Coordinates of C-alpha atoms in Angstrom, one line a residue:
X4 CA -45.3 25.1 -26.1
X5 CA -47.1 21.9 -26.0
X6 CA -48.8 21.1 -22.3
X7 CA -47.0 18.5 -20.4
X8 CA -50.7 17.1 -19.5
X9 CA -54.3 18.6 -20.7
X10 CA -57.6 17.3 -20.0
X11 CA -60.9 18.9 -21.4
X12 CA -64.1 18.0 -20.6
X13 CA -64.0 15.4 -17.5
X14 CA -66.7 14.0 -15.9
X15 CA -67.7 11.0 -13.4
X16 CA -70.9 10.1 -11.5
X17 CA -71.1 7.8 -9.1
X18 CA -74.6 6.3 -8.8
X19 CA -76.6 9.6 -8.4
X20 CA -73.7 11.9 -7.2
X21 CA -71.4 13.9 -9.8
X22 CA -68.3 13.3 -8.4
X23 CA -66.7 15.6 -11.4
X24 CA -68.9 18.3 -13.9
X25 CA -66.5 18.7 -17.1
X26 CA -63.2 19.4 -15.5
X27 CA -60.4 21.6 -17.3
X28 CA -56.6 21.3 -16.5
X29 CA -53.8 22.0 -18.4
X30 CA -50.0 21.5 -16.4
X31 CA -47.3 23.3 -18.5
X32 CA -44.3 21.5 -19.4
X33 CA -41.4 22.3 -16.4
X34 CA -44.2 23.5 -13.9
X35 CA -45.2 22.7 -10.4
X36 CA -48.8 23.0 -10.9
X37 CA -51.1 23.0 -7.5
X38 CA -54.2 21.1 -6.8
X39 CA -56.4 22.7 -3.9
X40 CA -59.9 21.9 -3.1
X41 CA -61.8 21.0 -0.2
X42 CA -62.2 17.0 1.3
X43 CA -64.6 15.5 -1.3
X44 CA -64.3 18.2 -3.9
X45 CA -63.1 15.6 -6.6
X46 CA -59.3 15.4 -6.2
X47 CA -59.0 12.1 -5.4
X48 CA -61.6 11.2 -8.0
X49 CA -59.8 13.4 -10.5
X50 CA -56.2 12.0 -9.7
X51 CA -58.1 8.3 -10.0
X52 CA -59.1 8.6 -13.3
X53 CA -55.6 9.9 -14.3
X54 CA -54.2 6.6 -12.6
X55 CA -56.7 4.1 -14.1
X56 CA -58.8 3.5 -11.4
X57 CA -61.8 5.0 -12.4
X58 CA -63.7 5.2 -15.6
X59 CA -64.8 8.8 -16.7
X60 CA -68.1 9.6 -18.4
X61 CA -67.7 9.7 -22.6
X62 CA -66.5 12.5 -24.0
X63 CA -63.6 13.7 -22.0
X64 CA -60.4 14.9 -24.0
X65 CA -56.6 13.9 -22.4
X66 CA -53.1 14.2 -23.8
X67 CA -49.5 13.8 -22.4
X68 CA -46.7 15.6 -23.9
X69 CA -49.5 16.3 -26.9
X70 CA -49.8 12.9 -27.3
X71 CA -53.9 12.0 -27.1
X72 CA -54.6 9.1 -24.4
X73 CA -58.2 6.7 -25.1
X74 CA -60.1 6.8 -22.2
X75 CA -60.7 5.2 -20.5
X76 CA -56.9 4.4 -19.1
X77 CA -56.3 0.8 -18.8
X78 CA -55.2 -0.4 -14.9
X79 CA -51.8 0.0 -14.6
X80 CA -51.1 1.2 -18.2
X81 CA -50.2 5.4 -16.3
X82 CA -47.0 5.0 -16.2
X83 CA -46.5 3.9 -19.5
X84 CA -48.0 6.8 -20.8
X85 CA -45.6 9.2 -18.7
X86 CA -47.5 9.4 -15.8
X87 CA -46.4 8.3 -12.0
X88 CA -47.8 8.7 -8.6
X89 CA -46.7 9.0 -4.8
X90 CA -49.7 8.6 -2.9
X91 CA -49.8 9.1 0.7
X92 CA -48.9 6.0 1.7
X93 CA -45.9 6.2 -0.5
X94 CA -46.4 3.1 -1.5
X95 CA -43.0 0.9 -0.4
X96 CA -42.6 -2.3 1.0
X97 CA -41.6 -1.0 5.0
X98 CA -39.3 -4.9 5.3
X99 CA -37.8 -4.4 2.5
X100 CA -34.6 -2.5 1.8
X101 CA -34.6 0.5 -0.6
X102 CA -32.9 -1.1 -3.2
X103 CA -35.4 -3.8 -3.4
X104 CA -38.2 -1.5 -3.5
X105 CA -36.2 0.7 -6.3
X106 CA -36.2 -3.0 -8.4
X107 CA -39.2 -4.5 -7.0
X108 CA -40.8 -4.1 -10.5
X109 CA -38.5 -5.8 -12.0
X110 CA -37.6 -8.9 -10.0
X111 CA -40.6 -11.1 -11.4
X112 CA -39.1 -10.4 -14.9
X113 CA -35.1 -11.1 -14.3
X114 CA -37.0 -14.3 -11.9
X115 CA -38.3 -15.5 -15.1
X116 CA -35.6 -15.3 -17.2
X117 CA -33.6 -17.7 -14.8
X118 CA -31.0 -15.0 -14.9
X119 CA -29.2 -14.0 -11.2
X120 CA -29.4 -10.5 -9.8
X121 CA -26.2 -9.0 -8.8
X122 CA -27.1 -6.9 -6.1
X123 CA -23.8 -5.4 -6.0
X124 CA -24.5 -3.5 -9.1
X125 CA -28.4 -2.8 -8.4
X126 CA -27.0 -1.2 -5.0
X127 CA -24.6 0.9 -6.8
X128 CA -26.6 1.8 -9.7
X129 CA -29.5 3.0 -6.6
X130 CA -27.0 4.4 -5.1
X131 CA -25.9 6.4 -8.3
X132 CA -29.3 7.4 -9.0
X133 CA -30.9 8.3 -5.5
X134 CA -27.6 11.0 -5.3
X135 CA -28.7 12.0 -8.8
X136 CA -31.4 13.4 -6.9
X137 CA -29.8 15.0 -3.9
X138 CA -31.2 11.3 -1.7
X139 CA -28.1 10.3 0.5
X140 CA -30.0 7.4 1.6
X141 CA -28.1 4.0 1.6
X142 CA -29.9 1.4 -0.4
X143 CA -29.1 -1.5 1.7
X144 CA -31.0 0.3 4.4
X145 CA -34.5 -1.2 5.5
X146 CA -37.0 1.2 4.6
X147 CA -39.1 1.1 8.4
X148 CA -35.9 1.9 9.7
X149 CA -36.1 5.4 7.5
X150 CA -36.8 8.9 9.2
X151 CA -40.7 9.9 7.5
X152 CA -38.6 11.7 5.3
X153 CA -36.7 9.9 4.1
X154 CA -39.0 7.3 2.7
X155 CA -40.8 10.0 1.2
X156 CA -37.9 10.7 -0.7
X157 CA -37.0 7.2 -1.9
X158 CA -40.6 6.7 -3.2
X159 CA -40.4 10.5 -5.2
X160 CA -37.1 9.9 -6.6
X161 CA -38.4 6.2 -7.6
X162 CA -41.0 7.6 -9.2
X163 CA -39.2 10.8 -11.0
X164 CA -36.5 8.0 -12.4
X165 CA -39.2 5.9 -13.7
X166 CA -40.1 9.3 -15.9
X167 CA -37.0 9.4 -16.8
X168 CA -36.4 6.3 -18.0
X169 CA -39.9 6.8 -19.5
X170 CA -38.9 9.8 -21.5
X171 CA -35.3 8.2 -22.7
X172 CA -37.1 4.7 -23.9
X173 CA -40.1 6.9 -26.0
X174 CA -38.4 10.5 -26.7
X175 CA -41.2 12.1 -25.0
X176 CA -40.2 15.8 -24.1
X177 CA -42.5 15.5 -21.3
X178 CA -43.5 13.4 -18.6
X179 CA -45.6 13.9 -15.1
X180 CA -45.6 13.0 -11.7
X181 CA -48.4 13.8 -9.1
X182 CA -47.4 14.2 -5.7
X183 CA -51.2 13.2 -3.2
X184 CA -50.1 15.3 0.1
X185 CA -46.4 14.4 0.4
X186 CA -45.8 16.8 3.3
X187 CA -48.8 14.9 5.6
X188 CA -46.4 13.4 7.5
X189 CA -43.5 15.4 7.6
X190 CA -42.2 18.1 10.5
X191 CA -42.6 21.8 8.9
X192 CA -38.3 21.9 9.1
X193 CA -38.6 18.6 7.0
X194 CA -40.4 19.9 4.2
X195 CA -37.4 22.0 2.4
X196 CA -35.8 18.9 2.0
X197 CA -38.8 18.1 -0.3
X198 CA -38.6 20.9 -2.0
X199 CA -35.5 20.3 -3.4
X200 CA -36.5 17.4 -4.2
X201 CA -39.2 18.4 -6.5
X202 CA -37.1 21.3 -8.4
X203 CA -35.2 18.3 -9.1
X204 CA -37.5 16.5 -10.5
X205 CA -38.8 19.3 -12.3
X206 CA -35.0 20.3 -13.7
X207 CA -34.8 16.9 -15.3
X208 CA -37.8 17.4 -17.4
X209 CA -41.1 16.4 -15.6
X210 CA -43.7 18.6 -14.7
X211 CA -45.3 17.9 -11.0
X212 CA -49.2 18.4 -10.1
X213 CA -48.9 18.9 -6.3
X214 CA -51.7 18.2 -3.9
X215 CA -51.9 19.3 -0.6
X216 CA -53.7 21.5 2.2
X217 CA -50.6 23.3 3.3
X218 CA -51.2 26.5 1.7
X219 CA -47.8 27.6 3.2
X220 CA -46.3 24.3 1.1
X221 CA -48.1 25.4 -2.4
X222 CA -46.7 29.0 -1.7
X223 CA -43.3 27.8 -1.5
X224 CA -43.1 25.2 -4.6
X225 CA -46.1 25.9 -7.2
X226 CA -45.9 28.1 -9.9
X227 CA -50.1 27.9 -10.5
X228 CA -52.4 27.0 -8.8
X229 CA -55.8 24.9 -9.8
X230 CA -58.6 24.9 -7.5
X231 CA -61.6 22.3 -7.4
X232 CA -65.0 22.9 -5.7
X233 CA -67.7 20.4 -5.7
X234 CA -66.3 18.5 -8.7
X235 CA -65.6 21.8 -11.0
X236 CA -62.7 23.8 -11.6
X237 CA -63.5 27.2 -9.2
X238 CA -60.0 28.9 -11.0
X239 CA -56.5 28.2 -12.3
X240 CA -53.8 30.9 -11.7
X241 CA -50.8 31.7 -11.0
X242 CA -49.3 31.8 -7.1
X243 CA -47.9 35.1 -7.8
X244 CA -51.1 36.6 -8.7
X245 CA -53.6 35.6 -6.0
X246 CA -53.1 36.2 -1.8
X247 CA -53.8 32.8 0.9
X248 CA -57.1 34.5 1.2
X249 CA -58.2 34.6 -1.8
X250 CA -57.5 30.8 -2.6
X251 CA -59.2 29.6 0.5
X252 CA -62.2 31.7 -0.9
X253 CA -61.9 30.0 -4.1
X254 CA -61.7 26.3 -2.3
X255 CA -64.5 27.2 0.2
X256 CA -66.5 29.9 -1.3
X257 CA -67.2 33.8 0.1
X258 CA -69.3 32.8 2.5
X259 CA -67.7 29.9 3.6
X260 CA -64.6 32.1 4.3
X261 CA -66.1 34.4 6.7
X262 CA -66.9 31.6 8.7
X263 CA -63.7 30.1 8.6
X264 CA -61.7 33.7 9.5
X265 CA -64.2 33.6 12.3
X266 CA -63.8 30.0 13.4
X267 CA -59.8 30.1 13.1
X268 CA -59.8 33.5 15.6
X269 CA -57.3 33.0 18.7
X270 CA -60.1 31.8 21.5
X271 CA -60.9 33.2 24.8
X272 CA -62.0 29.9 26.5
X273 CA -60.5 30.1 29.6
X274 CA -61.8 33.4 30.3
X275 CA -65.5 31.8 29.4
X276 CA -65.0 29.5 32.0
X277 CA -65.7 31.6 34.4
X278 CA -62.1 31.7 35.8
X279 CA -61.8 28.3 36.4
X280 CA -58.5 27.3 35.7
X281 CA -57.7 24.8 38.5
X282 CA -55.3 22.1 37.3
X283 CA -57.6 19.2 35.8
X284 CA -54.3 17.2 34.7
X285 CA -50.8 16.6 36.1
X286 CA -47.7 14.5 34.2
X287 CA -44.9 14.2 36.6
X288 CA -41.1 12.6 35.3
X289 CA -42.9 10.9 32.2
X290 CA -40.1 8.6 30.7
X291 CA -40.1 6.3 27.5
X292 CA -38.7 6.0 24.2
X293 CA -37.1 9.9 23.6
X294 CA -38.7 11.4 26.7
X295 CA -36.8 12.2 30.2
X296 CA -38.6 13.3 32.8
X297 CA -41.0 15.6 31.5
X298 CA -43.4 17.7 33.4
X299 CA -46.7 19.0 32.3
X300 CA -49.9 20.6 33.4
X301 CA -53.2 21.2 32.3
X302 CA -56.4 23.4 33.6
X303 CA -59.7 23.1 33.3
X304 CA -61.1 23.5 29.7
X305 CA -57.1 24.1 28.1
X306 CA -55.8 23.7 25.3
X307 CA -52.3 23.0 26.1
X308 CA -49.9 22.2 22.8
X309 CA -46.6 20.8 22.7
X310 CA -44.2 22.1 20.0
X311 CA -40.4 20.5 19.5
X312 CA -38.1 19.3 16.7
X313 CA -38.3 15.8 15.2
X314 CA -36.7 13.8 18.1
X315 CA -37.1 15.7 20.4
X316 CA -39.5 13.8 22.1
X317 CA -42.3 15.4 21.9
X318 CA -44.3 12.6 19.2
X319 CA -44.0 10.2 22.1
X320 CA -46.0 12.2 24.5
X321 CA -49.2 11.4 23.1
X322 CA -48.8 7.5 23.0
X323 CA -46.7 7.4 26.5
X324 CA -49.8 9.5 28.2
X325 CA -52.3 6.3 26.5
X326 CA -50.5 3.6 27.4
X327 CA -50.0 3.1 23.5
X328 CA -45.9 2.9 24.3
X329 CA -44.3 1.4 27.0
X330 CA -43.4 4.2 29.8
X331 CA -40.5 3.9 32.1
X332 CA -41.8 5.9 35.0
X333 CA -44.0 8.8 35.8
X334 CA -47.2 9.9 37.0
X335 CA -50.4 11.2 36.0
X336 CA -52.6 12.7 37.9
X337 CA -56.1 13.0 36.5
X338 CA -59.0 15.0 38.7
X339 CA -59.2 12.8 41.7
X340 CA -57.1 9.4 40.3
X341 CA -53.2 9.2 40.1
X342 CA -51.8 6.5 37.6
X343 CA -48.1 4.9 37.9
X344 CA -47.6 5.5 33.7
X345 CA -44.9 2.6 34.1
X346 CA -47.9 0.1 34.5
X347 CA -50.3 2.2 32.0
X348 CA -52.3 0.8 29.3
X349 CA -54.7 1.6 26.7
X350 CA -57.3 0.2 28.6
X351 CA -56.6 1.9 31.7
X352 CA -56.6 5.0 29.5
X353 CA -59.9 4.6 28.3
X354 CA -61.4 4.2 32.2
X355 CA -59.8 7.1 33.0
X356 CA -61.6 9.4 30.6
X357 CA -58.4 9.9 28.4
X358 CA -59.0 9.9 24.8
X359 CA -56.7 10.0 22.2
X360 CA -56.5 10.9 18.4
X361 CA -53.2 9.7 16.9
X362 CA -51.5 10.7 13.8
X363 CA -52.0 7.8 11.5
X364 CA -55.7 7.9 11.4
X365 CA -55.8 4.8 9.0
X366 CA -53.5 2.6 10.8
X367 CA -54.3 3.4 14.3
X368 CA -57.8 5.2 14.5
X369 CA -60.3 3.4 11.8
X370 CA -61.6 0.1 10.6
X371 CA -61.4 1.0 7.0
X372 CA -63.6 -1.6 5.8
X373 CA -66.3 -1.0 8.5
X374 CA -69.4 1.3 8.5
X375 CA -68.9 4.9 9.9
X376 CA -71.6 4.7 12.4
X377 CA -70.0 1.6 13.9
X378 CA -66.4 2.9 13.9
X379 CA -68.2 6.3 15.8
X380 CA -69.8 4.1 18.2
X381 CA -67.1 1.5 18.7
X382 CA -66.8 3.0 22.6
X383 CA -70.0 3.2 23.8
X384 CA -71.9 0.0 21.8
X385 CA -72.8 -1.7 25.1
X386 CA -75.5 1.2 25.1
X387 CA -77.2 -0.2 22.2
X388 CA -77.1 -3.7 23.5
X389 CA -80.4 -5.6 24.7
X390 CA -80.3 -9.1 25.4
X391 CA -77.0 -10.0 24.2
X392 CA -78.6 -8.0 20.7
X393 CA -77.5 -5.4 19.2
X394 CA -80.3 -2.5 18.0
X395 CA -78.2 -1.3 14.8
X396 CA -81.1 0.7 14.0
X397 CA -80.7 2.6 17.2
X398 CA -77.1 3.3 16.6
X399 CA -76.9 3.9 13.3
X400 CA -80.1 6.5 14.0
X401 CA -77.5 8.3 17.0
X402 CA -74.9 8.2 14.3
X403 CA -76.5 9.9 12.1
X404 CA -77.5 12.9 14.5
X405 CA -73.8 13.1 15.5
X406 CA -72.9 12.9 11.4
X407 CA -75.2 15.9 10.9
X408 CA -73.7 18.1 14.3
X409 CA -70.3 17.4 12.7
X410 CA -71.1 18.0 9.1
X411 CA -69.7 14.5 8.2
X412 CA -70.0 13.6 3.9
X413 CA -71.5 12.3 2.8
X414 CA -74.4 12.1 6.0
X415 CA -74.6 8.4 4.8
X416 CA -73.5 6.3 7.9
X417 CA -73.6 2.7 6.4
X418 CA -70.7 3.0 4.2
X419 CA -67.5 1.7 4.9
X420 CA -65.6 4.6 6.6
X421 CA -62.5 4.0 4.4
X422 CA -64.5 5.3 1.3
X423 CA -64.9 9.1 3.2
X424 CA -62.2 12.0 2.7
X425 CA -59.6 12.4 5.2
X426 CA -61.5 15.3 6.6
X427 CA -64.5 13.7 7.0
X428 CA -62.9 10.8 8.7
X429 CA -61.3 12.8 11.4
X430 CA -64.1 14.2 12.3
X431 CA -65.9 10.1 12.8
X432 CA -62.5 9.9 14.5
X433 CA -63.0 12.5 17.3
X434 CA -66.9 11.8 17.1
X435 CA -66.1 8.5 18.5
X436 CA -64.2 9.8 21.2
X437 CA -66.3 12.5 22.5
X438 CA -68.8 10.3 23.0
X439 CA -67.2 8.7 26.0
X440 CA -67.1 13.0 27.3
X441 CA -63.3 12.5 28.0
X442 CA -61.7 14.4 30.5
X443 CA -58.1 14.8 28.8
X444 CA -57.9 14.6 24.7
X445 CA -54.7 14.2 23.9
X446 CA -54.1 15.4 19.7
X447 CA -51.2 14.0 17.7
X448 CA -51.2 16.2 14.3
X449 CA -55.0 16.2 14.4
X450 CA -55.6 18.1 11.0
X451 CA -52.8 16.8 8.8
X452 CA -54.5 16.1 5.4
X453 CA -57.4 17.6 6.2
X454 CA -59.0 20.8 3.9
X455 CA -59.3 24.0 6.1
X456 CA -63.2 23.8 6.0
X457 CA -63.1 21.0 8.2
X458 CA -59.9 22.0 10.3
X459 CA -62.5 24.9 10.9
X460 CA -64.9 22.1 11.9
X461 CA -62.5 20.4 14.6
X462 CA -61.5 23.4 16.0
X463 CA -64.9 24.5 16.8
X464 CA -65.9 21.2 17.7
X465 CA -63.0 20.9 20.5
X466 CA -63.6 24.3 21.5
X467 CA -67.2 23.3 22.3
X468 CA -65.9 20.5 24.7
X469 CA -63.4 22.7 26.5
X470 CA -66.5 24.9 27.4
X471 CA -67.7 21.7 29.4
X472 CA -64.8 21.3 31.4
X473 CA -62.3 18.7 28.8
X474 CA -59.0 19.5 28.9
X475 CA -56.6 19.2 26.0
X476 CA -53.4 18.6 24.9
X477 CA -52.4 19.3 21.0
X478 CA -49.2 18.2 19.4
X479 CA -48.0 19.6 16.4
X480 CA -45.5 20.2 13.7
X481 CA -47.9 23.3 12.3
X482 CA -46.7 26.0 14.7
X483 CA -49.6 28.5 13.3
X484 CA -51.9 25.8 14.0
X485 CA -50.7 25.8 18.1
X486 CA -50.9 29.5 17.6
X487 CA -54.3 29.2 16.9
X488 CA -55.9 26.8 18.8
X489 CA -53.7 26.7 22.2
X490 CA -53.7 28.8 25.6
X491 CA -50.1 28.0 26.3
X492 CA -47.5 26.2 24.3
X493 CA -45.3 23.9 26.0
X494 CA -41.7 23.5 24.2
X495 CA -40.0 20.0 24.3
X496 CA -36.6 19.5 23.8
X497 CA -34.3 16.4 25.2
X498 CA -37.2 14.7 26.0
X499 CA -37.9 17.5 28.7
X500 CA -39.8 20.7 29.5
X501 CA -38.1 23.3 28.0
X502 CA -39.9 26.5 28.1
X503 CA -43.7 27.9 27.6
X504 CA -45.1 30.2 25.1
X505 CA -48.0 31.9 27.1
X506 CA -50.8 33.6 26.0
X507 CA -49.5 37.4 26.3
X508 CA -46.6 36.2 23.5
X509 CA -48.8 33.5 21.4
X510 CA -48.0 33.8 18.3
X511 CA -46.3 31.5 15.4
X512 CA -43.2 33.1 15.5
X513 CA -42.7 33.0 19.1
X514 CA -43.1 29.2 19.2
X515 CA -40.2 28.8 16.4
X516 CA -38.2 30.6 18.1
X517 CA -38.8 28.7 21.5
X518 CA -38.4 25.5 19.3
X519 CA -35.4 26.3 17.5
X520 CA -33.6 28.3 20.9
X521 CA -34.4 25.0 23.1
X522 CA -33.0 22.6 20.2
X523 CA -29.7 25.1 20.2
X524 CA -29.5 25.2 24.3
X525 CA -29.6 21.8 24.6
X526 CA -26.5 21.0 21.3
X527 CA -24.7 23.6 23.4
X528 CA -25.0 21.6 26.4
X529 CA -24.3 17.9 25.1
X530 CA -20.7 19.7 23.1
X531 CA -20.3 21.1 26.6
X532 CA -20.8 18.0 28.4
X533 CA -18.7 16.2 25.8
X534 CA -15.7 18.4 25.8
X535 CA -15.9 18.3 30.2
X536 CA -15.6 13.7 29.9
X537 CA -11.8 12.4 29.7
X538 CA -10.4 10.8 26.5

């Protein structure tokens, strides 16, 4: 059977780094083939030269659907070849309604042509083909105003019917989407809706190459698996015939491994502490946006995670605790200071010793365009101030040393941070913020797109800070993750405390079922409420 996509021989250098070394990958036609590797191992680079973007050394080899492509590909000449992307970013126009960023592409055209659009019939004909793919979304809808989910699938079944439309127009047999980390953002009870999704896509004759670092995801949807490490291809296989820990072996190496297994072990801080577990943080009746009154405390050197549904609440916590979003009422108590949260700000936050590490590192956390030491020392630059000057030298010198600690890549400071990996910018991310020695860190999905060398990297570096006395509180969608890394586990539900996972019972199945039993208790008690009001 001819490959869906095959590329022989690909290469790229970047000044004097090899970003690729001859790079072999076939996907078979009605596959969901895998692409693992760690941050920096050439993905990116890989999936760039597929899309355009990058120009590969001479004499690499690529075909879709059999058909030989001249390299290099021209910008924005992919998807005429049968090739689409969703990036993670997804790439829609948040103001815009669905339907105009299904026919986006087209508008300049039918503009041109003088001709009206009859939105009537592009609603119904969006409408007919998002349901096509099991999307009940309603096209009129305004994308911002979509769950995470749901925009994620509006941009895959956009870019699965332009394939198909691809494939009618040229009588290709094949065509080929790629899918860069679509479940980032997405709670773990979110991601079967993908799923589905994809089989779709793959039943109506494309093949998918799947990125991600959710070894859990690739379990569940690939059929093979391809793994990059340091630009070469470490193994291709198929899922059914290698365990989890052999393919983090093949993304990190056999040494690697046995550091990570050792890094990732359940911690004992609390007990190296010295037995001081005197309460360093208290939230009282926090209230704002989904969360009612909820109550929380944290000791001395914790990790303390928070674990609910998607509305339950619990991804306001981190931005209500900041000052990021407008509270109605509570307070924090913090060591010797108590806050009113209904007059808290970000500022505030800062002067209190709280730091905090949101989910969209892009939009929220980085300067994209500026230099990774400045974004690490963005908090403390009055240090490296003399007479109204600022001694770059010196800063970029204490950025480096905290770039080698953290085993940041590349160690190069004075590039822009939005050209590093997502891994590597997390850690620049918390970098910054540990250099203030906050008291509370508060963690909003803290490794999402990040490769499990550095997720072993944050979680060692955070454990080294609870030994000194910071106290933390970790929210997450990855329940094995709060397994991990968390003395206690703090369910949410309604907005409200509703139940703890402790140690003696930490495990990820423990937290589900504390999830899932709050989400039921509280159903159970709105019906009950509901039935008790007069109609």
């Amino acid at each position: 059977m001819t490959a869906a996509l095959e590329l022989k021989g690909i290469s790229k250098v970047f000044g004097g780094t090899r970003a690729l070394w001859d790079v072999d990958l076939d996907v078979e036609q009605g596959e969901v083939l895998a692409l693992l590797g760690e941050n920096g191992c050439g993905k990116s680079t890989l999936v760039k030269v597929l899309a355009g973007v990058h120009e590969p050394e001479p004499g690499g080899f690529l075909a879709v659907d059999g058909r030989p492509v001249d390299l290099p590909i021209p910008t924005g000449a992919a998807s005429g070849l049968g090739l689409s992307f969703v990036h993670q970013d997804l790439g829609l126009a948040g103001p815009l309604t669905v339907v105009e960023n299904l026919v986006g592409s087209s508008l300049a055209t039918v503009a041109r042509s003088g001709r009206r659009i009859s939105w009537r019939r592009e609603v119904r004909d969006a409408s007919r083909m998002l349901l096509s793919y099991g999307v009940g979304v309603d096209p009129r809808a305004v994308v911002n105003d979509l769950s995470p989910v749901d925009q994620a699938l509006v941009a895959i079944a956009r870019a699965a019917d332009q394939l198909r439309q691809f494939r009618e127009q040229t009588g290709a047999a094949s065509s080929v989407l790629i899918l860069d980390e679509p479940t980032v953002f997405l709670p773990e009870q979110e991601v079967e809706f993908l799923f589905d999704l994809i089989r779709e896509v793959v039943a109506s004759g494309s093949s998918v190459v799947f990125i991600s670092h959710d070894l859990a995801a690739v379990r569940a949807i690939a059929d093979r698996v391809t793994v990059l490490r340091d630009g070469r291809v470490a193994a291709t296989t198929r899922m059914s015939d290698v365990s989890d820990d052999e393919i983090v072996e093949l993304i990190v190496g056999s040494a690697s491994a046995a550091a990570l297994d050792e890094a990732t072990a359940p911690n004992d801080l609390l007990d190296q502490a010295a037995g001081d577990v005197r309460t360093s943080v208290r939230v009282t009746g926090l209230t704002g946006g989904r969360v009612h009154g909820l109550d929380l405390e944290v000791a001395t050197g914790e990790v303390v995670g928070l674990a609910g549904l998607m509305g339950s609440g619990v991804e306001d916590v981190p931005y209500l605790l900041f000052g990021a979003r407008p509270s109605a009422g509570g307070r924090l108590e913090i060591d010797a200071a108590t806050v009113d949260l209904g007059r808290h700000s970000p500022a505030a936050a800062v002067a209190l010793g709280i730091a905090l590490i949101p989910a969209d590192r892009r939009r929220d956390a980085i300067a994209p365009a500026v230099s990774v030491a400045e974004n690490m020392m963005l908090l403390v630059a009055r240090r490296f101030s003399r007479g109204g000057r600022l001694r770059l030298g010196d800063l970029r010198d204490t950025a480096d040393a905290r770039a080698e600690s953290l085993d940041v890549r590349p160690r190069r400071t004075s590039v822009p941070i939005g050209t590093l990996s997502g891994g590597n910018a997390q850690k620049v991310v918390l970098a910054k913020w540990l250099e203030i020695e906050p008291r509370l860190l508060v963690l909003h999905e803290p490794t999402q797109g990040v490769d499990v060398a550095a997720r072993a990297e944050i979680y060692r570096v955070i454990q080294r800070a609870t030994t000194s006395g910071m106290s933390v509180i970790w929210v997450s969608s990855d329940f094995d993750e709060l397994a991990t890394v968390c003395h206690r586990v703090v369910v949410v539900s309604d907005g409200r405390t509703a139940g703890v996972v402790d140690r003696s019972r930490m495990s990820p199945e423990a937290i589900s079922t504390g999830v899932y039993a709050a989400a039921r208790a509280t159903t159970e008690s709105s019906l009950s409420t509901a039935e008790k009001v007069p109609q």
